[in-house]
Every structure is written in C-alpha cells, then in structure tokens.
mmCIF file of C-alpha atoms in Angstrom:
data_model
loop_
_atom_site.group_PDB
_atom_site.id
_atom_site.type_symbol
_atom_site.label_atom_id
_atom_site.label_comp_id
_atom_site.label_asym_id
_atom_site.label_seq_id
_atom_site.Cartn_x
_atom_site.Cartn_y
_atom_site.Cartn_z
ATOM 1 C CA UNK A 18 -4.361 -13.555 -9.262
ATOM 2 C CA UNK A 19 -7.398 -12.080 -7.597
ATOM 3 C CA UNK A 20 -8.685 -8.811 -9.057
ATOM 4 C CA UNK A 21 -8.348 -5.720 -6.893
ATOM 5 C CA UNK A 22 -11.232 -3.956 -8.597
ATOM 6 C CA UNK A 23 -14.027 -4.655 -11.079
ATOM 7 C CA UNK A 24 -15.801 -2.075 -13.182
ATOM 8 C CA UNK A 25 -15.991 -0.516 -16.629
ATOM 9 C CA UNK A 26 -13.762 1.479 -18.965
ATOM 10 C CA UNK A 27 -15.926 4.038 -20.742
ATOM 11 C CA UNK A 28 -15.115 6.177 -23.775
ATOM 12 C CA UNK A 29 -17.821 7.863 -25.768
ATOM 13 C CA UNK A 30 -20.827 5.556 -25.596
ATOM 14 C CA UNK A 31 -18.645 2.432 -25.381
ATOM 15 C CA UNK A 32 -18.473 0.586 -22.053
ATOM 16 C CA UNK A 33 -15.912 -2.201 -21.524
ATOM 17 C CA UNK A 34 -16.207 -4.539 -18.491
ATOM 18 C CA UNK A 35 -12.738 -4.867 -16.937
ATOM 19 C CA UNK A 36 -10.873 -6.253 -13.945
ATOM 20 C CA UNK A 37 -7.898 -4.535 -12.334
ATOM 21 C CA UNK A 38 -4.874 -6.514 -11.118
ATOM 22 C CA UNK A 39 -1.687 -5.412 -9.371
ATOM 23 C CA UNK A 40 1.175 -5.255 -11.874
ATOM 24 C CA UNK A 41 3.937 -5.021 -9.275
ATOM 25 C CA UNK A 42 4.772 -6.783 -6.022
ATOM 26 C CA UNK A 43 7.421 -5.127 -3.829
ATOM 27 C CA UNK A 44 9.616 -7.761 -2.186
ATOM 28 C CA UNK A 45 11.545 -5.723 0.344
ATOM 29 C CA UNK A 46 12.021 -7.463 3.696
ATOM 30 C CA UNK A 47 10.044 -5.876 6.513
ATOM 31 C CA UNK A 48 10.744 -6.154 10.223
ATOM 32 C CA UNK A 49 8.319 -6.480 13.126
ATOM 33 C CA UNK A 50 9.108 -4.441 16.232
ATOM 34 C CA UNK A 51 9.262 -6.688 19.315
ATOM 35 C CA UNK A 52 9.924 -6.227 23.028
ATOM 36 C CA UNK A 53 13.510 -7.133 23.955
ATOM 37 C CA UNK A 54 12.361 -8.628 27.243
ATOM 38 C CA UNK A 55 9.904 -11.259 25.984
ATOM 39 C CA UNK A 56 10.131 -11.168 22.191
ATOM 40 C CA UNK A 57 6.445 -10.400 21.665
ATOM 41 C CA UNK A 58 5.399 -7.795 19.038
ATOM 42 C CA UNK A 59 4.734 -4.365 20.508
ATOM 43 C CA UNK A 60 1.480 -2.493 19.962
ATOM 44 C CA UNK A 61 0.878 1.172 19.289
ATOM 45 C CA UNK A 62 -2.115 2.470 21.165
ATOM 46 C CA UNK A 63 -4.058 5.615 20.372
ATOM 47 C CA UNK A 64 -3.489 8.120 23.164
ATOM 48 C CA UNK A 65 -4.791 11.678 23.633
ATOM 49 C CA UNK A 66 -2.167 13.849 25.337
ATOM 50 C CA UNK A 67 -4.691 16.515 26.343
ATOM 51 C CA UNK A 68 -7.198 14.143 27.963
ATOM 52 C CA UNK A 69 -4.374 11.853 29.141
ATOM 53 C CA UNK A 70 -6.194 8.662 28.247
ATOM 54 C CA UNK A 71 -6.254 5.908 25.665
ATOM 55 C CA UNK A 72 -9.031 6.247 23.093
ATOM 56 C CA UNK A 73 -10.799 3.905 20.673
ATOM 57 C CA UNK A 74 -11.273 4.140 16.912
ATOM 58 C CA UNK A 75 -14.826 5.397 17.483
ATOM 59 C CA UNK A 76 -13.398 8.491 19.193
ATOM 60 C CA UNK A 77 -11.241 9.463 16.205
ATOM 61 C CA UNK A 78 -11.972 11.906 13.373
ATOM 62 C CA UNK A 79 -10.049 12.534 10.178
ATOM 63 C CA UNK A 80 -9.050 16.172 10.567
ATOM 64 C CA UNK A 81 -7.310 18.863 8.535
ATOM 65 C CA UNK A 82 -4.914 21.296 10.240
ATOM 66 C CA UNK A 83 -5.902 24.652 8.707
ATOM 67 C CA UNK A 84 -3.809 26.697 11.172
ATOM 68 C CA UNK A 85 -1.134 25.714 13.728
ATOM 69 C CA UNK A 86 -2.903 23.641 16.366
ATOM 70 C CA UNK A 87 -6.353 24.162 14.830
ATOM 71 C CA UNK A 88 -8.192 21.311 13.137
ATOM 72 C CA UNK A 89 -11.469 20.825 11.314
ATOM 73 C CA UNK A 90 -12.759 17.244 11.575
ATOM 74 C CA UNK A 91 -14.843 15.084 9.251
ATOM 75 C CA UNK A 92 -16.879 12.014 10.107
ATOM 76 C CA UNK A 93 -16.882 9.036 7.746
ATOM 77 C CA UNK A 94 -20.460 9.924 6.778
ATOM 78 C CA UNK A 95 -19.428 13.475 5.834
ATOM 79 C CA UNK A 96 -16.529 12.182 3.749
ATOM 80 C CA UNK A 97 -18.821 9.778 1.895
ATOM 81 C CA UNK A 98 -21.119 12.673 0.986
ATOM 82 C CA UNK A 99 -18.361 14.529 -0.901
ATOM 83 C CA UNK A 100 -19.160 14.212 -4.645
ATOM 84 C CA UNK A 101 -16.784 12.000 -6.594
ATOM 85 C CA UNK A 102 -16.686 9.907 -9.734
ATOM 86 C CA UNK A 103 -18.639 6.696 -9.967
ATOM 87 C CA UNK A 104 -16.739 4.140 -7.920
ATOM 88 C CA UNK A 105 -16.715 1.414 -10.590
ATOM 89 C CA UNK A 106 -15.898 3.442 -13.677
ATOM 90 C CA UNK A 107 -12.676 4.318 -15.505
ATOM 91 C CA UNK A 108 -13.703 7.333 -17.530
ATOM 92 C CA UNK A 109 -11.494 8.046 -20.571
ATOM 93 C CA UNK A 110 -11.408 11.756 -21.430
ATOM 94 C CA UNK A 111 -8.889 11.809 -24.299
ATOM 95 C CA UNK A 112 -6.199 9.894 -26.192
ATOM 96 C CA UNK A 113 -2.595 11.114 -26.421
ATOM 97 C CA UNK A 114 0.835 10.161 -27.733
ATOM 98 C CA UNK A 115 2.304 7.936 -24.963
ATOM 99 C CA UNK A 116 5.734 9.506 -25.476
ATOM 100 C CA UNK A 117 4.347 12.816 -24.187
ATOM 101 C CA UNK A 118 4.039 11.513 -20.612
ATOM 102 C CA UNK A 119 7.283 11.990 -18.710
ATOM 103 C CA UNK A 120 7.969 8.907 -16.514
ATOM 104 C CA UNK A 121 8.301 11.171 -13.459
ATOM 105 C CA UNK A 122 4.488 11.411 -13.456
ATOM 106 C CA UNK A 123 3.886 7.677 -12.959
ATOM 107 C CA UNK A 124 2.845 6.405 -9.519
ATOM 108 C CA UNK A 125 1.543 2.807 -9.439
ATOM 109 C CA UNK A 126 0.776 0.420 -12.279
ATOM 110 C CA UNK A 127 -1.936 -2.193 -12.746
ATOM 111 C CA UNK A 128 -3.027 -4.652 -15.425
ATOM 112 C CA UNK A 129 -6.454 -4.297 -17.010
ATOM 113 C CA UNK A 130 -8.101 -7.554 -18.091
ATOM 114 C CA UNK A 131 -11.503 -8.042 -19.735
ATOM 115 C CA UNK A 132 -14.398 -8.658 -17.382
ATOM 116 C CA UNK A 133 -17.295 -11.008 -18.028
ATOM 117 C CA UNK A 134 -18.632 -10.356 -21.525
ATOM 118 C CA UNK A 135 -15.972 -7.745 -22.197
ATOM 119 C CA UNK A 136 -13.548 -9.783 -24.304
ATOM 120 C CA UNK A 137 -14.498 -8.319 -27.687
ATOM 121 C CA UNK A 138 -14.716 -4.602 -26.739
ATOM 122 C CA UNK A 139 -11.488 -5.006 -24.735
ATOM 123 C CA UNK A 140 -9.693 -6.516 -27.745
ATOM 124 C CA UNK A 141 -11.098 -3.771 -29.974
ATOM 125 C CA UNK A 142 -9.864 -0.982 -27.690
ATOM 126 C CA UNK A 143 -6.443 -2.606 -27.309
ATOM 127 C CA UNK A 144 -5.967 -3.161 -31.064
ATOM 128 C CA UNK A 145 -7.124 0.368 -31.929
ATOM 129 C CA UNK A 146 -4.725 1.900 -29.375
ATOM 130 C CA UNK A 147 -1.867 -0.324 -30.555
ATOM 131 C CA UNK A 148 -2.364 0.469 -34.244
ATOM 132 C CA UNK A 149 -2.721 4.213 -33.642
ATOM 133 C CA UNK A 150 0.087 4.344 -31.044
ATOM 134 C CA UNK A 151 -2.106 6.082 -28.498
ATOM 135 C CA UNK A 152 -2.497 6.093 -24.725
ATOM 136 C CA UNK A 153 -5.695 7.061 -22.933
ATOM 137 C CA UNK A 154 -6.033 9.621 -20.155
ATOM 138 C CA UNK A 155 -8.725 8.699 -17.650
ATOM 139 C CA UNK A 156 -10.122 9.290 -14.180
ATOM 140 C CA UNK A 157 -10.789 6.493 -11.701
ATOM 141 C CA UNK A 158 -11.645 6.128 -8.006
ATOM 142 C CA UNK A 159 -9.335 3.694 -6.193
ATOM 143 C CA UNK A 160 -9.507 3.225 -2.412
ATOM 144 C CA UNK A 161 -11.969 6.150 -2.141
ATOM 145 C CA UNK A 162 -9.482 8.521 -3.818
ATOM 146 C CA UNK A 163 -10.003 10.012 -7.274
ATOM 147 C CA UNK A 164 -6.968 9.529 -9.518
ATOM 148 C CA UNK A 165 -5.916 10.525 -12.987
ATOM 149 C CA UNK A 166 -4.489 7.588 -14.879
ATOM 150 C CA UNK A 167 -2.865 6.631 -18.150
ATOM 151 C CA UNK A 168 -4.029 3.499 -19.965
ATOM 152 C CA UNK A 169 -1.323 2.087 -22.231
ATOM 153 C CA UNK A 170 -0.712 -1.036 -24.274
ATOM 154 C CA UNK A 171 1.735 -3.316 -22.455
ATOM 155 C CA UNK A 172 3.448 -5.786 -24.761
ATOM 156 C CA UNK A 173 1.061 -6.712 -27.564
ATOM 157 C CA UNK A 174 -2.053 -8.077 -25.855
ATOM 158 C CA UNK A 175 -2.496 -6.357 -22.484
ATOM 159 C CA UNK A 176 -3.724 -2.979 -21.324
ATOM 160 C CA UNK A 177 -2.049 -1.408 -18.314
ATOM 161 C CA UNK A 178 -3.320 1.391 -16.101
ATOM 162 C CA UNK A 179 -0.887 3.668 -14.277
ATOM 163 C CA UNK A 180 -2.018 6.267 -11.775
ATOM 164 C CA UNK A 181 -0.109 9.510 -12.263
ATOM 165 C CA UNK A 182 0.666 12.577 -10.201
ATOM 166 C CA UNK A 183 -1.216 15.827 -10.711
ATOM 167 C CA UNK A 184 0.956 18.646 -12.126
ATOM 168 C CA UNK A 185 1.044 20.535 -8.810
ATOM 169 C CA UNK A 186 2.459 17.412 -7.114
ATOM 170 C CA UNK A 187 5.607 17.459 -9.265
ATOM 171 C CA UNK A 188 8.451 19.500 -7.801
ATOM 172 C CA UNK A 189 10.263 21.638 -10.357
ATOM 173 C CA UNK A 190 14.098 21.593 -10.545
ATOM 174 C CA UNK A 191 14.626 25.281 -11.396
ATOM 175 C CA UNK A 192 15.892 26.108 -7.898
ATOM 176 C CA UNK A 193 18.650 23.491 -8.069
ATOM 177 C CA UNK A 194 22.158 24.604 -8.950
ATOM 178 C CA UNK A 195 22.728 21.903 -11.556
ATOM 179 C CA UNK A 196 25.441 23.088 -13.922
ATOM 180 C CA UNK A 197 29.090 24.140 -13.445
ATOM 181 C CA UNK A 198 30.372 27.313 -15.071
ATOM 182 C CA UNK A 199 32.022 25.584 -18.037
ATOM 183 C CA UNK A 200 32.370 22.140 -19.626
ATOM 184 C CA UNK A 201 35.238 21.648 -22.064
ATOM 185 C CA UNK A 202 34.829 19.876 -25.399
ATOM 186 C CA UNK A 203 37.394 17.290 -24.316
ATOM 187 C CA UNK A 204 35.459 16.484 -21.149
ATOM 188 C CA UNK A 205 32.216 16.182 -23.113
ATOM 189 C CA UNK A 206 33.824 13.964 -25.760
ATOM 190 C CA UNK A 207 35.279 11.604 -23.143
ATOM 191 C CA UNK A 208 31.961 11.439 -21.273
ATOM 192 C CA UNK A 209 30.130 10.496 -24.488
ATOM 193 C CA UNK A 210 32.756 7.853 -25.239
ATOM 194 C CA UNK A 211 32.307 6.359 -21.774
ATOM 195 C CA UNK A 212 28.517 6.328 -22.170
ATOM 196 C CA UNK A 213 28.834 4.593 -25.561
ATOM 197 C CA UNK A 214 31.112 1.940 -24.078
ATOM 198 C CA UNK A 215 28.577 1.202 -21.313
ATOM 199 C CA UNK A 216 25.495 1.224 -23.569
ATOM 200 C CA UNK A 217 23.555 -2.052 -23.897
ATOM 201 C CA UNK A 218 19.934 -3.193 -24.360
ATOM 202 C CA UNK A 219 17.679 -2.874 -21.317
ATOM 203 C CA UNK A 220 17.358 -6.300 -19.695
ATOM 204 C CA UNK A 221 15.503 -6.078 -16.347
ATOM 205 C CA UNK A 222 16.545 -9.598 -15.326
ATOM 206 C CA UNK A 223 20.148 -8.417 -15.016
ATOM 207 C CA UNK A 224 19.230 -6.376 -11.961
ATOM 208 C CA UNK A 225 18.551 -7.694 -8.483
ATOM 209 C CA UNK A 226 18.224 -6.323 -4.972
ATOM 210 C CA UNK A 227 21.656 -7.186 -3.600
ATOM 211 C CA UNK A 228 20.871 -5.859 -0.131
ATOM 212 C CA UNK A 229 17.716 -7.995 0.119
ATOM 213 C CA UNK A 230 19.598 -11.149 -0.857
ATOM 214 C CA UNK A 231 22.381 -10.363 1.639
ATOM 215 C CA UNK A 232 19.826 -9.661 4.369
ATOM 216 C CA UNK A 233 18.110 -13.005 3.673
ATOM 217 C CA UNK A 234 21.434 -14.734 4.278
ATOM 218 C CA UNK A 235 21.956 -12.915 7.569
ATOM 219 C CA UNK A 236 18.433 -13.838 8.701
ATOM 220 C CA UNK A 237 18.933 -17.529 7.891
ATOM 221 C CA UNK A 238 22.281 -17.621 9.724
ATOM 222 C CA UNK A 239 20.797 -15.913 12.762
ATOM 223 C CA UNK A 240 17.893 -18.391 12.831
ATOM 224 C CA UNK A 241 20.356 -21.302 12.624
ATOM 225 C CA UNK A 242 22.676 -19.918 15.330
ATOM 226 C CA UNK A 243 20.070 -19.012 17.944
ATOM 227 C CA UNK A 244 17.682 -21.105 19.978
ATOM 228 C CA UNK A 245 14.192 -19.704 19.854
ATOM 229 C CA UNK A 246 11.361 -20.105 22.296
ATOM 230 C CA UNK A 247 7.856 -18.960 21.588
ATOM 231 C CA UNK A 248 7.195 -15.665 23.381
ATOM 232 C CA UNK A 249 4.607 -15.821 26.160
ATOM 233 C CA UNK A 250 1.061 -15.038 25.190
ATOM 234 C CA UNK A 251 0.024 -11.497 26.099
ATOM 235 C CA UNK A 252 -2.244 -11.342 29.129
ATOM 236 C CA UNK A 253 -5.328 -9.209 28.754
ATOM 237 C CA UNK A 254 -5.700 -6.550 31.443
ATOM 238 C CA UNK A 255 -9.446 -7.076 31.699
ATOM 239 C CA UNK A 256 -8.898 -10.832 32.161
ATOM 240 C CA UNK A 257 -6.552 -10.187 35.100
ATOM 241 C CA UNK A 258 -9.075 -7.850 36.688
ATOM 242 C CA UNK A 259 -11.948 -10.286 36.218
ATOM 243 C CA UNK A 260 -10.011 -13.274 37.570
ATOM 244 C CA UNK A 261 -8.806 -11.345 40.577
ATOM 245 C CA UNK A 262 -12.297 -10.039 41.232
ATOM 246 C CA UNK A 263 -13.736 -13.562 41.104
ATOM 247 C CA UNK A 264 -11.025 -14.877 43.440
ATOM 248 C CA UNK A 265 -11.655 -12.137 45.984
ATOM 249 C CA UNK A 266 -15.397 -12.726 45.735
ATOM 250 C CA UNK A 267 -14.973 -16.447 46.438
ATOM 251 C CA UNK A 268 -12.710 -15.761 49.414
ATOM 252 C CA UNK A 269 -15.239 -13.303 50.772
ATOM 253 C CA UNK A 270 -18.050 -15.832 50.454
ATOM 254 C CA UNK A 271 -15.958 -18.553 52.120
ATOM 255 C CA UNK A 272 -15.085 -16.174 54.940
ATOM 256 C CA UNK A 273 -18.696 -15.257 55.492
ATOM 257 C CA UNK A 274 -19.743 -18.917 55.591
ATOM 258 C CA UNK A 275 -16.999 -19.702 58.097
ATOM 259 C CA UNK A 276 -18.193 -17.052 60.558
ATOM 260 C CA UNK A 277 -20.266 -18.432 63.463
ATOM 261 C CA UNK A 278 -23.916 -17.620 63.287
ATOM 262 C CA UNK A 279 -25.000 -14.711 65.478
ATOM 263 C CA UNK A 280 -27.278 -15.737 68.354
ATOM 264 C CA UNK A 281 -29.640 -13.510 70.164
ATOM 265 C CA UNK A 282 -29.063 -12.827 73.883
#
C-alpha cells in the first residue's frame, strides 16, 4: 500500500515519524452516465445562468451563502492564509478510556505505521497505550481540513487513527418519539429470549453485500448478451472550427488563383 500522508505524531516532547494508510476500501459498484445515442460518457460543464455562458475553473470562487442569494467568495490564496495546524503533524492533546467514545462519533479510519527511524518510539507508544488501555485524542490536518481524531490500538501491534465528528455535528434524538406508552413484562421477557437465541460472536466474514454480488451477475449477463461497439470519439468543437476555416481558406485561395488576371485598357 502507498501511504496517503507522512508526518509526525507528537505528545509532550516526543515526536514519532509515521505514515498514514487507508484502513477501508469501499467496494460498491459505481455507474458512469452515458449518452443513449452514442454510448459515450456525458460531461458536466460549468455554466453561469446569469451571464448565460460556460465558464472555466479560473473563473470560479469558493463562496459562502451568508443570506439567501448573497455570497462572500474566497480565492485559493485567501484560504491558504487562514491559520491552521501544521500540515504534517498529528498533535495528541490527551489520553482517554477508549470505551468513552460512542461509535456514532467515528467518521473514517486509517492505519498508522512507523515512518523512517520511527520504529522504536512507535512501538513504545503502542505498548504504553495497550498496557494502560488508553486511546489518544489528537488534531490533524487532512486534505486541507483540520480534524479531531482518536488514535487507538488495533489488534495487538497496530495503531489506528479515526477522524471523528465534532459534538455540534451529532444530531440529538430527543425530538424523536421513540417509546410506546407501555411495555408489558411478558413482551419484554419474550424479546430478551429472542435476543439470547440469536446471540453469537461477531464474525465480520459472515456478512457480505448481497446486492453488489447480484448486480455483478446482472452486469456479466448483460455483457455476454449484448454486442458492444466502441463509442465514437468525441469531436472537439475548436477542431471543427479550425478545419472548416482552413478548408474555406484553401477554396478562397484556389478561387482567387483561377480568376483571370485583370488587364489595363
């Protein structure tokens, strides 16, 4: 695997060189939108409705809508000037009991591996966290965005980093009407009995994406049943214009050469 990020984990005066790797790989099947007429992928062009014209990336600002229809825009230079954490540093602020983090807070997980020369301090941090049953809370900049993250021991010899939501990003369930007026003891007893009968150890390999596997089968059958021809190559508008202009120019020159020379009277 290629690392997504290289930097340092810091806590106190200790600095640990690390590499960050993706811990998950979504395998959902994605579709490409194509034109029914020719089968070529369609493009989405950037269009301004007010100016009624297509625009380029250089004409675009990242803007915030502070009132309906009113935007304040930022250039890339202005965004880079906003103070943030050091880009290559995972800054540990405290250690906590890992059981205190509700799973609803977790976003995306990564593996942390020792960087060059970081094997010993990495092993020391991992062993100390494992023996004390602690997770670390940290801040890190990933893809220009500052994140809070939890560093935990995964298995026995790996550190994982999971970005987590900020508290104000978690919706609270108080407004939901969750409970009926009354649950009888008999109903509760039977529900517990059913849960006990269905209880087993967690084995992730038992679970698979049934829809994805079914969809794969449909795709293979459709490929086998249909004859496919490569869609025509898209023709560039500017190429058409240039070719046509050259053709007209040549015809004009030929026409001028074919005209009889003007003689004086």
